[in-house]
Amino acid sequence: MRKREYDEDDVRVRPGKGSRPRTRIRPAHEDAVQGFVVAVDRGRYTCLVESAGERGRRRRGDRAEGATMSGRVVVAMKARELGRKGIVVGDRVALVGDVSGASDTLARVVRVEPRTSMLRRSADDTEDTDGIERPVVANADQLVIVTALADPPPRPRMIDRMLVAAFDADIEPVLCLTKADLASPQELVSLYAPLGVPYVVLQKGGSLDDLRECLGDRTSVLVGHSGVGKSTLVNALVPDANRAVSHVNAVTGRGRHTSTSAVALELPGGGWIIDTPGIRSFGLAHVSVETVLAGFPDLVEGTVECPKGCNHLGEECALDAWTAAGHADPARLVSLRRLLASREGAPDDD
């Protein structure tokens, strides 16, 4: 028997795990359709996809471009190629796969379009903890801070924190004061008058016309602690929203969480509102002093004489002399320091 001669072709090399050829070139997904994320639930993204011929009212050059749209609802999952990139309510995304919206179908999110804004909060106020930022909502152009004037009582420090978050996200804040039939809004309105924050006052059974005018043709996110009436407002503004509502605990004076996730809802008269779960804390470890100061252009020049690393809260701060010389309203300095104190972790309740 002739001895067989072997060569390298006779040796079967078993490929190792993960040896599949890879490339940095990703598909362009030129046939992807545009979607607007209206809800997120355990890795599934509910998106509104434009139907042919239903482009909505796009406002060129405006932040809300593409947000006002009519179409079909498509459920999608995140494509593997996006990695750890998060997707939140308000994102504009590109979808491929089955985008028919039929029952038991699932599309893929292959791209998240550039965001115009991102409302964020930290897990904690201290920078030496995990330092993780929690994205709340993307592409909003208005932050509606909902607070009750009574039952539960207002929490100015919480409002201050949300104002700081609005400055950080570069979105316009609005105060929405509810339950004016139980208490006067004058004290709270006077407290925030130096900041120039617009406000609307509502009471039980009263008109919502002022609020509707404020929300029209904009993408607004509603934030506030539990029990202030966010879900009640949403149900009044969007009759088929069916958001769960509850009462304030008579013992603790706090509301119970009824909304468990953020959801975007289209207003009948145009625009969007994004209802968020009630919050008990709003960490600001990710926000710098400079970001807060940027919201006070009348005080920025006075910080030139401040010592290096000044947090503008101590006696060495030059802003006291700046305002005493008449360069700015002292009430504005009080407001700035109140916001900076909130950033440093001052108690949420007065």
CSV table of C-alpha atoms in Angstrom, one decimal:
chain,number,residue,atom,x,y,z
A,1,MET,CA,0.0,0.0,0.0
A,2,ARG,CA,1.3,3.3,-1.0
A,3,LYS,CA,1.9,5.7,1.8
A,4,ARG,CA,-0.4,8.8,1.5
A,5,GLU,CA,1.2,12.2,1.4
A,6,TYR,CA,-0.6,14.9,3.3
A,7,ASP,CA,-0.5,18.6,2.8
A,8,GLU,CA,-2.0,21.7,4.4
A,9,ASP,CA,-5.3,21.2,2.6
A,10,ASP,CA,-5.9,17.9,4.4
A,11,VAL,CA,-5.7,19.6,7.8
A,12,ARG,CA,-9.1,20.8,9.0
A,13,VAL,CA,-8.6,23.9,11.1
A,14,ARG,CA,-11.5,24.5,13.4
A,15,PRO,CA,-12.3,28.2,13.5
A,16,GLY,CA,-12.0,29.8,16.9
A,17,LYS,CA,-14.9,31.6,18.5
A,18,GLY,CA,-15.5,35.0,17.1
A,19,SER,CA,-13.2,34.5,14.1
A,20,ARG,CA,-15.9,35.7,11.7
A,21,PRO,CA,-14.5,38.4,9.4
A,22,ARG,CA,-15.5,41.8,10.6
A,23,THR,CA,-15.6,45.2,9.0
A,24,ARG,CA,-15.9,48.8,10.2
A,25,ILE,CA,-18.1,49.5,7.2
A,26,ARG,CA,-21.7,49.5,8.3
A,27,PRO,CA,-24.7,49.5,6.0
A,28,ALA,CA,-26.0,52.9,5.2
A,29,HIS,CA,-29.7,51.8,5.5
A,30,GLU,CA,-30.7,54.3,2.9
A,31,ASP,CA,-34.2,52.7,2.8
A,32,ALA,CA,-34.7,53.3,6.5
A,33,VAL,CA,-37.9,55.2,7.5
A,34,GLN,CA,-38.0,57.9,10.1
A,35,GLY,CA,-39.7,57.3,13.4
A,36,PHE,CA,-40.5,59.3,16.6
A,37,VAL,CA,-40.1,57.4,19.9
A,38,VAL,CA,-43.2,57.8,22.0
A,39,ALA,CA,-42.6,55.2,24.7
A,40,VAL,CA,-39.9,52.8,26.0
A,41,ASP,CA,-40.7,49.6,27.8
A,42,ARG,CA,-38.0,46.9,28.6
A,43,GLY,CA,-36.0,47.1,25.4
A,44,ARG,CA,-39.0,47.7,23.2
A,45,TYR,CA,-39.4,51.1,21.5
A,46,THR,CA,-42.9,52.3,20.4
A,47,CYS,CA,-42.4,54.6,17.5
A,48,LEU,CA,-44.7,56.7,15.4
A,49,VAL,CA,-43.8,56.4,11.7
A,50,GLU,CA,-44.9,58.8,9.1
A,51,SER,CA,-47.3,57.5,6.5
A,52,ALA,CA,-46.9,58.4,2.9
A,53,GLY,CA,-48.4,61.8,2.2
A,54,GLU,CA,-48.8,62.6,5.9
A,55,ARG,CA,-45.7,64.7,6.6
A,56,GLY,CA,-47.3,66.7,9.4
A,57,ARG,CA,-46.4,70.4,9.9
A,58,ARG,CA,-42.6,70.5,9.8
A,59,ARG,CA,-41.0,73.8,10.9
A,60,ARG,CA,-37.7,74.2,9.1
A,61,GLY,CA,-34.9,75.4,11.3
A,62,ASP,CA,-37.0,74.8,14.4
A,63,ARG,CA,-36.2,72.4,17.2
A,64,ALA,CA,-39.5,70.7,16.8
A,65,GLU,CA,-38.8,69.8,13.1
A,66,GLY,CA,-40.1,66.3,12.5
A,67,ALA,CA,-41.8,66.0,15.9
A,68,THR,CA,-45.3,66.9,14.7
A,69,MET,CA,-46.3,63.9,12.6
A,70,SER,CA,-49.2,61.6,12.0
A,71,GLY,CA,-48.8,57.9,11.1
A,72,ARG,CA,-48.8,54.4,12.3
A,73,VAL,CA,-47.4,52.8,15.4
A,74,VAL,CA,-44.4,50.5,15.0
A,75,VAL,CA,-42.7,48.5,17.8
A,76,ALA,CA,-39.0,48.1,17.4
A,77,MET,CA,-35.9,46.8,19.1
A,78,LYS,CA,-32.4,48.3,19.1
A,79,ALA,CA,-30.0,47.0,16.5
A,80,ARG,CA,-26.9,45.4,17.8
A,81,GLU,CA,-24.7,47.8,15.9
A,82,LEU,CA,-25.9,50.7,18.1
A,83,GLY,CA,-24.1,49.1,21.1
A,84,ARG,CA,-24.8,50.7,24.4
A,85,LYS,CA,-26.2,53.9,23.0
A,86,GLY,CA,-29.4,54.6,24.8
A,87,ILE,CA,-32.7,55.5,23.2
A,88,VAL,CA,-35.2,57.6,25.1
A,89,VAL,CA,-38.7,59.1,24.5
A,90,GLY,CA,-38.5,62.0,22.1
A,91,ASP,CA,-35.7,60.6,20.0
A,92,ARG,CA,-36.0,60.6,16.2
A,93,VAL,CA,-34.7,57.3,14.9
A,94,ALA,CA,-34.3,55.4,11.6
A,95,LEU,CA,-36.1,52.1,11.3
A,96,VAL,CA,-35.6,49.1,9.0
A,97,GLY,CA,-37.3,45.7,8.8
A,98,ASP,CA,-41.0,45.2,9.2
A,99,VAL,CA,-42.4,48.8,9.7
A,100,SER,CA,-45.9,47.9,8.7
A,101,GLY,CA,-47.1,48.2,12.3
A,102,ALA,CA,-49.0,45.0,12.1
A,103,SER,CA,-49.6,42.9,15.2
A,104,ASP,CA,-46.7,40.7,16.4
A,105,THR,CA,-44.2,42.5,14.1
A,106,LEU,CA,-40.9,44.0,15.2
A,107,ALA,CA,-38.7,46.5,13.4
A,108,ARG,CA,-35.1,47.5,14.2
A,109,VAL,CA,-33.7,50.9,15.2
A,110,VAL,CA,-30.5,51.3,13.2
A,111,ARG,CA,-29.8,55.0,13.8
A,112,VAL,CA,-30.5,57.7,16.3
A,113,GLU,CA,-30.6,61.1,14.7
A,114,PRO,CA,-28.7,64.0,16.2
A,115,ARG,CA,-30.5,65.4,19.3
A,116,THR,CA,-31.3,69.1,19.7
A,117,SER,CA,-31.5,68.8,23.5
A,118,MET,CA,-31.3,66.2,26.2
A,119,LEU,CA,-32.9,66.6,29.7
A,120,ARG,CA,-30.8,64.6,32.1
A,121,ARG,CA,-30.5,64.0,35.8
A,122,SER,CA,-27.8,62.3,37.9
A,123,ALA,CA,-28.3,59.3,40.1
A,124,ASP,CA,-26.8,61.2,43.0
A,125,ASP,CA,-25.6,64.7,43.9
A,126,THR,CA,-22.1,63.5,44.9
A,127,GLU,CA,-19.5,63.2,42.2
A,128,ASP,CA,-17.6,60.4,43.9
A,129,THR,CA,-20.5,57.9,43.4
A,130,ASP,CA,-21.3,56.2,40.2
A,131,GLY,CA,-21.6,59.5,38.4
A,132,ILE,CA,-24.1,58.0,36.0
A,133,GLU,CA,-26.3,60.4,34.1
A,134,ARG,CA,-29.9,59.4,33.6
A,135,PRO,CA,-31.3,60.7,30.3
A,136,VAL,CA,-35.0,61.6,30.7
A,137,VAL,CA,-36.2,63.0,27.4
A,138,ALA,CA,-34.7,64.0,24.1
A,139,ASN,CA,-35.5,66.8,21.7
A,140,ALA,CA,-37.8,68.7,24.0
A,141,ASP,CA,-37.8,72.5,23.7
A,142,GLN,CA,-39.8,73.3,26.8
A,143,LEU,CA,-39.7,72.1,30.4
A,144,VAL,CA,-43.0,72.5,32.2
A,145,ILE,CA,-42.3,72.3,35.9
A,146,VAL,CA,-45.6,71.2,37.5
A,147,THR,CA,-46.0,72.0,41.2
A,148,ALA,CA,-49.0,72.1,43.5
A,149,LEU,CA,-49.6,75.2,45.6
A,150,ALA,CA,-51.0,72.9,48.4
A,151,ASP,CA,-51.7,69.2,49.0
A,152,PRO,CA,-48.8,68.5,48.6
A,153,PRO,CA,-47.1,71.8,49.5
A,154,PRO,CA,-44.7,73.3,47.0
A,155,ARG,CA,-41.0,72.4,47.2
A,156,PRO,CA,-38.9,75.3,46.0
A,157,ARG,CA,-35.6,73.5,46.2
A,158,MET,CA,-37.0,70.8,43.9
A,159,ILE,CA,-38.1,73.5,41.5
A,160,ASP,CA,-34.6,75.1,41.7
A,161,ARG,CA,-33.1,71.8,40.7
A,162,MET,CA,-35.3,71.4,37.7
A,163,LEU,CA,-34.5,74.9,36.6
A,164,VAL,CA,-30.8,74.1,36.7
A,165,ALA,CA,-31.5,71.0,34.6
A,166,ALA,CA,-33.3,73.2,32.1
A,167,PHE,CA,-30.3,75.5,31.9
A,168,ASP,CA,-28.1,72.5,31.3
A,169,ALA,CA,-30.3,71.1,28.6
A,170,ASP,CA,-30.8,74.6,27.0
A,171,ILE,CA,-34.6,74.3,27.0
A,172,GLU,CA,-37.0,76.9,28.2
A,173,PRO,CA,-38.6,76.4,31.6
A,174,VAL,CA,-42.2,77.2,32.5
A,175,LEU,CA,-43.8,77.0,35.9
A,176,CYS,CA,-47.2,75.4,36.0
A,177,LEU,CA,-48.8,76.1,39.4
A,178,THR,CA,-51.8,73.8,40.1
A,179,LYS,CA,-54.5,73.7,42.9
A,180,ALA,CA,-54.8,77.5,43.1
A,181,ASP,CA,-58.2,76.9,44.6
A,182,LEU,CA,-56.4,75.7,47.8
A,183,ALA,CA,-53.7,78.3,48.2
A,184,SER,CA,-52.5,81.6,46.7
A,185,PRO,CA,-49.7,81.5,44.1
A,186,GLN,CA,-48.4,85.0,45.0
A,187,GLU,CA,-45.5,83.9,47.3
A,188,LEU,CA,-44.2,81.3,44.8
A,189,VAL,CA,-44.6,83.7,41.8
A,190,SER,CA,-42.7,86.4,43.7
A,191,LEU,CA,-39.9,84.0,44.5
A,192,TYR,CA,-39.2,83.2,40.9
A,193,ALA,CA,-40.0,86.7,39.4
A,194,PRO,CA,-36.2,87.7,39.4
A,195,LEU,CA,-35.5,84.7,37.1
A,196,GLY,CA,-38.0,85.8,34.6
A,197,VAL,CA,-39.5,82.3,34.4
A,198,PRO,CA,-43.0,82.4,32.7
A,199,TYR,CA,-45.8,80.7,34.6
A,200,VAL,CA,-49.4,79.6,34.4
A,201,VAL,CA,-51.8,79.2,37.3
A,202,LEU,CA,-54.5,76.5,37.3
A,203,GLN,CA,-57.3,75.5,39.6
A,204,LYS,CA,-59.8,72.7,39.9
A,205,GLY,CA,-62.5,73.1,37.3
A,206,GLY,CA,-60.9,76.1,35.8
A,207,SER,CA,-59.9,76.9,32.2
A,208,LEU,CA,-56.8,75.3,30.6
A,209,ASP,CA,-56.6,77.9,27.8
A,210,ASP,CA,-53.5,79.5,29.1
A,211,LEU,CA,-51.7,76.2,29.4
A,212,ARG,CA,-52.9,75.1,25.9
A,213,GLU,CA,-51.5,78.3,24.4
A,214,CYS,CA,-48.2,77.7,26.2
A,215,LEU,CA,-48.0,74.2,24.9
A,216,GLY,CA,-49.2,74.7,21.3
A,217,ASP,CA,-46.9,73.6,18.5
A,218,ARG,CA,-44.1,72.8,20.9
A,219,THR,CA,-42.5,69.6,22.4
A,220,SER,CA,-43.0,70.0,26.1
A,221,VAL,CA,-41.9,67.7,28.9
A,222,LEU,CA,-43.9,67.7,32.1
A,223,VAL,CA,-41.9,67.1,35.3
A,224,GLY,CA,-42.8,67.3,39.0
A,225,HIS,CA,-43.0,65.2,42.1
A,226,SER,CA,-45.8,62.8,42.7
A,227,GLY,CA,-49.2,64.1,43.5
A,228,VAL,CA,-49.0,67.5,41.8
A,229,GLY,CA,-51.5,66.6,39.1
A,230,LYS,CA,-49.4,65.9,36.0
A,231,SER,CA,-51.5,62.9,34.9
A,232,THR,CA,-54.7,64.8,35.6
A,233,LEU,CA,-53.6,67.6,33.3
A,234,VAL,CA,-52.5,65.1,30.6
A,235,ASN,CA,-55.9,63.5,30.7
A,236,ALA,CA,-57.6,66.9,30.4
A,237,LEU,CA,-55.4,68.0,27.5
A,238,VAL,CA,-55.4,64.6,25.6
A,239,PRO,CA,-58.9,63.0,26.3
A,240,ASP,CA,-57.9,59.5,25.2
A,241,ALA,CA,-54.6,59.5,27.1
A,242,ASN,CA,-56.0,57.4,30.0
A,243,ARG,CA,-53.1,58.2,32.4
A,244,ALA,CA,-53.6,56.7,35.9
A,245,VAL,CA,-54.2,59.2,38.7
A,246,SER,CA,-54.1,58.9,42.5
A,247,HIS,CA,-54.5,60.9,45.7
A,248,VAL,CA,-51.9,62.4,48.1
A,249,ASN,CA,-51.2,60.4,51.2
A,250,ALA,CA,-52.8,62.2,54.1
A,251,VAL,CA,-50.0,61.1,56.5
A,252,THR,CA,-46.8,61.8,54.5
A,253,GLY,CA,-48.2,64.6,52.4
A,254,ARG,CA,-46.6,63.0,49.3
A,255,GLY,CA,-48.2,61.6,46.2
A,256,ARG,CA,-48.0,58.0,45.0
A,257,HIS,CA,-46.3,57.1,41.8
A,258,THR,CA,-49.0,56.4,39.2
A,259,SER,CA,-47.1,57.1,35.9
A,260,THR,CA,-44.4,54.4,35.7
A,261,SER,CA,-42.8,55.5,32.4
A,262,ALA,CA,-42.4,58.5,30.2
A,263,VAL,CA,-44.8,58.7,27.2
A,264,ALA,CA,-45.2,61.2,24.4
A,265,LEU,CA,-48.7,62.3,23.4
A,266,GLU,CA,-49.8,64.4,20.5
A,267,LEU,CA,-52.0,67.4,21.4
A,268,PRO,CA,-55.2,67.9,19.5
A,269,GLY,CA,-54.3,71.4,18.6
A,270,GLY,CA,-50.7,70.7,17.6
A,271,GLY,CA,-47.5,70.0,19.5
A,272,TRP,CA,-46.5,67.2,21.9
A,273,ILE,CA,-46.5,66.7,25.6
A,274,ILE,CA,-44.3,64.1,27.3
A,275,ASP,CA,-45.6,62.9,30.7
A,276,THR,CA,-42.9,61.6,33.0
A,277,PRO,CA,-43.1,59.6,36.3
A,278,GLY,CA,-43.2,61.6,39.5
A,279,ILE,CA,-39.8,62.1,41.0
A,280,ARG,CA,-38.6,62.3,44.6
A,281,SER,CA,-35.1,63.6,43.8
A,282,PHE,CA,-33.2,65.2,41.0
A,283,GLY,CA,-29.5,64.8,41.1
A,284,LEU,CA,-27.3,67.5,39.5
A,285,ALA,CA,-23.8,66.1,39.8
A,286,HIS,CA,-23.3,66.3,36.0
A,287,VAL,CA,-24.0,70.1,35.9
A,288,SER,CA,-21.1,72.5,36.3
A,289,VAL,CA,-21.1,75.9,38.0
A,290,GLU,CA,-20.4,77.5,34.7
A,291,THR,CA,-23.6,76.0,33.2
A,292,VAL,CA,-25.7,77.5,36.0
A,293,LEU,CA,-24.0,80.8,35.7
A,294,ALA,CA,-24.7,80.9,32.0
A,295,GLY,CA,-28.3,81.4,32.9
A,296,PHE,CA,-27.4,84.7,34.5
A,297,PRO,CA,-25.7,86.8,31.8
A,298,ASP,CA,-26.1,90.0,34.0
A,299,LEU,CA,-23.9,88.4,36.6
A,300,VAL,CA,-21.2,86.8,34.5
A,301,GLU,CA,-19.0,89.9,34.2
A,302,GLY,CA,-18.9,90.3,37.9
A,303,THR,CA,-17.3,86.9,38.4
A,304,VAL,CA,-14.0,88.1,36.8
A,305,GLU,CA,-12.8,89.3,40.2
A,306,CYS,CA,-13.7,86.1,41.9
A,307,PRO,CA,-10.8,83.9,43.2
A,308,LYS,CA,-9.9,80.8,41.2
A,309,GLY,CA,-12.3,78.0,41.8
A,310,CYS,CA,-14.9,80.2,43.4
A,311,ASN,CA,-18.3,78.4,43.9
A,312,HIS,CA,-20.0,81.8,44.3
A,313,LEU,CA,-21.5,80.8,47.7
A,314,GLY,CA,-18.8,82.0,50.1
A,315,GLU,CA,-17.7,85.4,51.5
A,316,GLU,CA,-14.8,85.6,49.1
A,317,CYS,CA,-17.1,85.8,46.1
A,318,ALA,CA,-16.9,89.1,44.2
A,319,LEU,CA,-20.5,89.1,43.2
A,320,ASP,CA,-21.6,90.8,46.4
A,321,ALA,CA,-19.6,93.9,45.6
A,322,TRP,CA,-20.7,93.7,42.0
A,323,THR,CA,-24.4,93.9,42.9
A,324,ALA,CA,-23.8,96.4,45.7
A,325,ALA,CA,-22.3,98.7,43.1
A,326,GLY,CA,-25.5,98.6,41.2
A,327,HIS,CA,-24.4,96.5,38.3
A,328,ALA,CA,-27.1,93.9,38.8
A,329,ASP,CA,-30.3,93.3,40.8
A,330,PRO,CA,-29.4,91.8,44.3
A,331,ALA,CA,-32.5,89.5,43.9
A,332,ARG,CA,-30.8,87.9,40.9
A,333,LEU,CA,-27.8,87.0,43.0
A,334,VAL,CA,-30.0,85.5,45.6
A,335,SER,CA,-31.6,83.4,42.9
A,336,LEU,CA,-28.3,82.3,41.5
A,337,ARG,CA,-27.0,81.2,44.9
A,338,ARG,CA,-30.2,79.3,45.6
A,339,LEU,CA,-29.7,77.3,42.4
A,340,LEU,CA,-26.1,76.7,43.1
A,341,ALA,CA,-26.9,75.5,46.6
A,342,SER,CA,-29.4,73.1,45.1
A,343,ARG,CA,-26.7,71.8,42.8
A,344,GLU,CA,-24.4,71.3,45.8
A,345,GLY,CA,-27.0,69.1,47.4
A,346,ALA,CA,-29.1,71.4,49.6
A,347,PRO,CA,-32.2,69.7,50.9
A,348,ASP,CA,-35.1,69.5,48.4
A,349,ASP,CA,-37.6,70.7,51.1
A,350,ASP,CA,-37.5,74.1,52.7
